[in-house]
Each structure stands twice: as C-alpha cells, then as structure tokens.
CSV table of C-alpha atoms in Angstrom, one decimal:
chain,number,residue,atom,x,y,z
A,82,MET,CA,0.0,0.0,0.0
A,83,PRO,CA,1.5,3.4,-1.0
A,84,GLU,CA,2.1,5.7,2.0
A,85,GLY,CA,0.9,8.7,0.0
A,86,ASP,CA,-1.9,9.4,-2.3
A,87,VAL,CA,-1.5,8.3,-5.9
A,88,SER,CA,-1.5,11.2,-8.3
A,89,MET,CA,-4.0,11.4,-11.2
A,90,TYR,CA,-1.3,11.0,-13.7
A,91,ALA,CA,0.2,8.0,-12.0
A,92,SER,CA,-3.2,6.4,-11.8
A,93,GLU,CA,-3.5,6.6,-15.6
A,94,VAL,CA,-0.4,4.5,-15.8
A,95,ASN,CA,-0.5,2.0,-13.0
A,96,LYS,CA,-4.4,1.8,-12.7
A,97,LEU,CA,-4.1,2.2,-8.9
A,98,GLU,CA,-6.2,4.6,-6.8
A,99,ILE,CA,-6.2,5.1,-3.1
A,100,SER,CA,-9.6,5.5,-1.4
A,101,SER,CA,-10.8,5.7,2.2
A,102,ILE,CA,-13.2,2.9,2.9
A,103,TYR,CA,-14.7,2.4,6.4
A,104,GLY,CA,-12.1,4.9,7.6
A,105,GLN,CA,-9.1,2.9,6.2
A,106,ARG,CA,-7.0,3.7,3.1
A,107,GLU,CA,-7.6,1.0,0.5
A,108,CYS,CA,-6.3,0.2,-2.9
A,109,THR,CA,-9.3,0.4,-5.3
A,110,THR,CA,-8.1,-2.5,-7.4
A,111,LYS,CA,-8.2,-4.8,-4.3
A,112,ASN,CA,-11.8,-3.8,-3.7
A,113,GLN,CA,-12.7,-4.4,-7.3
A,114,ALA,CA,-11.1,-7.9,-7.0
A,115,LEU,CA,-13.2,-8.6,-3.9
A,116,ASN,CA,-16.4,-7.4,-5.5
A,117,SER,CA,-15.6,-9.6,-8.6
A,118,PHE,CA,-15.0,-12.5,-6.3
A,119,THR,CA,-18.4,-12.2,-4.5
A,120,ASN,CA,-20.2,-11.5,-7.8
A,121,TYR,CA,-18.8,-14.7,-9.1
A,122,ILE,CA,-19.9,-16.7,-6.1
A,123,THR,CA,-23.4,-15.1,-6.4
A,124,LYS,CA,-23.6,-15.9,-10.1
A,125,VAL,CA,-22.5,-19.6,-9.7
A,126,ASN,CA,-24.9,-20.1,-6.8
A,127,HIS,CA,-27.8,-18.5,-8.7
A,128,ASN,CA,-27.1,-20.7,-11.8
A,129,ASN,CA,-27.1,-23.8,-9.6
A,130,ASP,CA,-30.3,-22.8,-8.0
A,131,GLU,CA,-32.0,-22.5,-11.3
A,132,ASN,CA,-30.6,-25.7,-12.7
A,133,ASN,CA,-31.2,-27.9,-9.6
A,134,ASN,CA,-34.0,-26.1,-7.9
A,135,VAL,CA,-32.3,-26.6,-4.5
A,136,ASN,CA,-30.8,-24.3,-1.9
A,137,ASN,CA,-27.0,-24.5,-2.5
A,138,ILE,CA,-24.3,-23.7,-0.1
A,139,PRO,CA,-21.1,-22.4,-1.7
A,140,VAL,CA,-17.9,-24.2,-0.3
A,141,LEU,CA,-14.5,-22.7,-1.2
A,142,VAL,CA,-11.9,-25.4,-1.0
A,143,GLY,CA,-8.1,-24.9,-1.2
A,144,GLN,CA,-4.9,-26.7,-0.2
A,145,ASN,CA,-4.0,-25.8,3.3
A,146,SER,CA,-6.5,-22.9,3.0
A,147,LEU,CA,-7.7,-22.9,6.6
A,148,VAL,CA,-4.2,-22.2,7.8
A,149,PHE,CA,-3.0,-19.9,5.0
A,150,ASP,CA,-5.5,-18.6,2.4
A,151,VAL,CA,-8.6,-18.1,4.5
A,152,PRO,CA,-6.9,-16.1,7.4
A,153,ILE,CA,-5.2,-13.9,4.9
A,154,LEU,CA,-8.4,-13.3,2.9
A,155,LEU,CA,-10.4,-12.4,6.0
A,156,ARG,CA,-7.7,-10.4,7.7
A,157,THR,CA,-7.0,-8.2,4.7
A,158,SER,CA,-10.6,-7.8,3.4
A,159,THR,CA,-13.2,-5.2,4.2
A,160,PRO,CA,-16.1,-5.5,6.7
A,161,LYS,CA,-18.5,-5.2,3.7
A,162,PHE,CA,-16.8,-8.1,1.9
A,163,ILE,CA,-17.0,-10.3,5.0
A,164,GLN,CA,-20.7,-9.4,5.5
A,165,THR,CA,-21.4,-10.4,1.9
A,166,LEU,CA,-19.7,-13.8,2.5
A,167,LYS,CA,-21.9,-14.3,5.5
A,168,GLU,CA,-25.1,-13.4,3.6
A,169,LEU,CA,-24.1,-15.8,0.8
A,170,ASN,CA,-23.6,-18.5,3.5
A,171,VAL,CA,-20.1,-19.2,2.2
A,172,HIS,CA,-18.2,-22.1,3.8
A,173,PHE,CA,-14.5,-22.9,3.6
A,174,GLY,CA,-12.8,-26.3,3.2
A,175,ASP,CA,-9.2,-27.5,3.3
A,176,SER,CA,-8.1,-30.1,0.7
A,177,LEU,CA,-4.9,-30.8,2.7
A,178,VAL,CA,-7.1,-32.1,5.6
A,179,LEU,CA,-8.8,-34.3,3.0
A,180,ALA,CA,-5.5,-35.6,1.6
A,181,LYS,CA,-4.2,-36.5,5.0
A,182,GLN,CA,-7.4,-38.5,5.7
A,183,LEU,CA,-7.1,-40.3,2.4
A,184,LEU,CA,-3.5,-41.1,3.0
A,185,LYS,CA,-4.2,-42.4,6.5
A,186,ALA,CA,-6.9,-44.7,5.0
A,187,GLN,CA,-4.3,-45.8,2.4
A,188,HIS,CA,-6.6,-44.9,-0.5
A,189,PRO,CA,-5.5,-47.3,-3.4
A,190,GLU,CA,-5.1,-44.4,-5.9
A,191,LEU,CA,-2.5,-42.8,-3.7
A,192,ARG,CA,-0.1,-45.7,-3.9
A,193,VAL,CA,3.0,-45.1,-6.0
A,194,ASP,CA,4.4,-48.7,-6.1
A,195,SER,CA,3.5,-52.3,-5.6
A,196,SER,CA,4.7,-52.3,-2.0
A,197,GLY,CA,1.8,-50.2,-1.1
A,198,LYS,CA,3.8,-47.0,-0.4
A,199,CYS,CA,1.7,-43.9,-0.8
A,200,CYS,CA,2.7,-40.5,-2.2
A,201,GLN,CA,3.3,-37.5,0.0
A,202,VAL,CA,0.6,-35.2,1.2
A,203,SER,CA,1.8,-32.1,-0.7
A,204,LEU,CA,-0.1,-30.8,-3.7
A,205,GLU,CA,2.9,-31.2,-5.9
A,206,SER,CA,3.2,-34.9,-4.9
A,207,LEU,CA,-0.5,-35.6,-5.4
A,208,TYR,CA,-0.5,-33.8,-8.8
A,209,SER,CA,2.5,-35.7,-10.1
A,210,THR,CA,1.0,-39.0,-8.9
A,211,PHE,CA,-2.3,-38.6,-10.7
A,212,PHE,CA,-1.1,-36.8,-13.9
A,213,ASP,CA,2.6,-37.9,-14.2
A,214,GLU,CA,3.7,-34.3,-14.6
A,215,SER,CA,4.5,-31.3,-12.5
A,216,PHE,CA,2.9,-27.8,-12.3
A,217,PRO,CA,4.5,-24.4,-11.5
A,218,ALA,CA,3.8,-24.3,-7.8
A,219,HIS,CA,3.4,-20.9,-6.0
A,220,ASP,CA,2.0,-19.4,-9.1
A,221,ALA,CA,-1.4,-18.0,-8.0
A,222,ARG,CA,-3.4,-19.2,-11.0
A,223,GLU,CA,-1.7,-22.6,-11.2
A,224,ASP,CA,-2.2,-23.1,-7.5
A,225,VAL,CA,-5.9,-22.9,-8.1
A,226,LYS,CA,-6.0,-25.1,-11.2
A,227,ALA,CA,-3.9,-27.9,-9.7
A,228,PRO,CA,-6.2,-28.7,-6.8
A,229,GLN,CA,-9.2,-28.4,-9.1
A,230,ARG,CA,-7.7,-31.2,-11.3
A,231,VAL,CA,-6.7,-33.3,-8.3
A,232,LEU,CA,-10.2,-33.1,-6.6
A,233,PHE,CA,-12.4,-33.3,-9.7
A,234,GLN,CA,-10.5,-34.8,-12.6
A,235,SER,CA,-8.3,-37.4,-11.0
A,236,LYS,CA,-8.7,-41.1,-10.3
A,237,LEU,CA,-9.9,-40.3,-6.7
A,238,LYS,CA,-13.4,-39.9,-8.1
A,239,LEU,CA,-14.5,-38.0,-4.9
A,240,THR,CA,-18.2,-37.6,-4.3
A,241,LYS,CA,-19.5,-34.3,-3.0
A,242,GLU,CA,-20.3,-36.0,0.3
A,243,MET,CA,-16.8,-37.2,0.7
A,244,LEU,CA,-15.3,-33.8,-0.2
A,245,ILE,CA,-17.4,-32.0,2.3
A,246,SER,CA,-17.2,-34.5,5.2
A,247,LYS,CA,-13.4,-34.9,5.0
A,248,SER,CA,-12.3,-31.3,4.3
A,249,ASN,CA,-13.0,-29.8,7.7
A,250,VAL,CA,-15.6,-27.5,6.2
A,251,ILE,CA,-16.5,-24.5,8.4
A,252,LEU,CA,-18.8,-21.5,8.1
A,253,CYS,CA,-17.3,-18.2,7.2
A,254,GLU,CA,-18.4,-16.8,10.6
A,255,ASN,CA,-16.6,-19.6,12.4
A,256,ALA,CA,-13.5,-19.1,10.4
A,257,LEU,CA,-13.6,-15.4,11.4
A,258,GLU,CA,-14.0,-16.3,15.1
A,259,GLN,CA,-11.0,-18.7,14.8
A,260,LEU,CA,-8.9,-16.0,13.2
A,261,GLN,CA,-9.7,-13.6,15.9
A,262,TYR,CA,-8.9,-16.2,18.6
A,263,ASN,CA,-5.6,-17.0,17.0
A,264,ASP,CA,-4.7,-13.4,16.7
A,265,ALA,CA,-5.5,-12.8,20.3
A,266,CYS,CA,-3.4,-15.8,21.3
A,267,ASN,CA,-0.5,-14.5,19.3
A,268,VAL,CA,-0.7,-11.1,21.0
A,269,ARG,CA,-0.6,-12.9,24.4
A,270,LEU,CA,2.3,-15.0,23.3
A,271,GLN,CA,4.3,-11.9,22.5
A,272,THR,CA,3.9,-10.6,26.1
A,273,PHE,CA,5.9,-13.6,27.3
A,274,SER,CA,8.8,-12.9,25.0
A,275,GLY,CA,11.9,-11.8,26.9
A,276,ASN,CA,10.2,-12.6,30.3
A,277,LEU,CA,9.3,-16.2,31.1
A,278,TYR,CA,10.0,-17.3,27.6
A,279,ASN,CA,13.0,-16.3,25.6
A,280,PRO,CA,12.8,-16.7,21.8
A,281,SER,CA,16.5,-16.8,21.4
A,282,LYS,CA,17.9,-20.3,20.9
A,283,ASN,CA,21.1,-19.3,22.8
A,284,ILE,CA,19.3,-18.2,25.9
A,285,LYS,CA,17.2,-20.6,27.9
A,286,GLY,CA,13.9,-19.2,29.3
A,287,ILE,CA,12.1,-20.2,32.4
A,288,ILE,CA,9.4,-22.1,30.4
A,289,THR,CA,9.5,-23.7,27.0
A,290,LYS,CA,8.0,-22.4,23.8
A,291,SER,CA,5.4,-25.1,23.7
A,292,MET,CA,4.3,-24.4,27.3
A,293,THR,CA,4.1,-20.7,26.5
A,294,LYS,CA,1.8,-21.4,23.6
A,295,LYS,CA,-0.5,-23.5,25.8
A,296,ILE,CA,-0.7,-20.7,28.3
A,297,ALA,CA,-1.4,-18.2,25.5
A,298,GLU,CA,-4.2,-20.4,24.1
A,299,SER,CA,-5.9,-20.9,27.4
C-alpha cells in the first residue's frame, strides 16, 4: 500500500487509486477484486439454484486454506466483503485435511508402487502421482487449477459428500472467530517474549515455547 496518495497522472499508468473505505485507506483494485469474487460466487450459486431447484451452499476449498489462504483473505478484506460472504452462506474447506485422511486410510489411488507405499501429502506430490507431470507451484493461477484437477479430474473420483465431510468445512463466521482467537493468542504469546519465555535459541527461558503457547491459548 503506497504511503501517500496516488496522483491522477500516476493512476492513468498503474491503474491504482487510493480510497478511504470504512475509515481505512484501501487500494481500489483490491476492492474491485473482492467485488468480482463475491459476484462470481453469487452468479454460480444462482445458476445452480435455477438448474437444480435446490438451496445450494457455496464451499470454497483450497490446499492448506484454513491455515493460510482463509486467514489472509479475512484479515485483509473489508467488513463489507465479510458481511457479503456471511449473507451468501459461504463455507471454507481444506483439501490438505482431505488428503491427510485419504493417506491415513491408504486410498488405493494414492499408492506409488507395488509395495503399497503412498505419495506425499503435498499438492505437488498428489498432482504428479495422478497426472505424471508437475505444475508451476506458487503461481497463483496454477495453485488454483492444480487442486481443481486433483479433486475433480483425478482417479480419486471423490463424491460431494466425501469432499465435504473430510475437508473440515466450516462456516465463514466460524473461520472469522477462529482467526480472531488465533490473533488474540499471538498477542498474548508476545507478552511472554523476553520474560518467562526467551525466543533466542542461545538463551534458555524459564518455560519452553510449547508451554508458552499452551498458556497463551488458554
């Protein structure tokens, strides 16, 4: 985020504009992206309603999303965006949780040799196991396309019921509560730094890091 306002002439070049939204300076392009995102969910949900004549619940699934993507999305978005997600009854799911459960159950399609050894839980390993090729990881677009292929176009042949039940699906409101709880725990954890707990590996604190985390989470 630029510290100063973007001039009219600069905006014509970089297409960025700084606005004040809910009392906070925001980059207009981000808000446009958020609006486009919710409009897409609304459109897909509406189309499904017309085709199936049922009340659909949108579930957004990503690899390790409950740990990484969802907290970042909720933490950096606007109150209006979060409210829209709640009104759309958006849920979040984590395909990494699903993959771990399938590996624990030793799903036959995850085996990589005759000895019964299974592939790793990473998206890269799953992708190469199913499609015998790699993909450019950490590229935003490819990181979306890859799990889509793994979940819906691979030999796993996952049903909707299996995808929902094994991906730790949670409501947007619950994800927000978990984020706020984790942030509060992290703030409490920092108060121990340099006192009972010392983050330096060379200096031993009175209590361990794991014990400090348990206290912060209590």
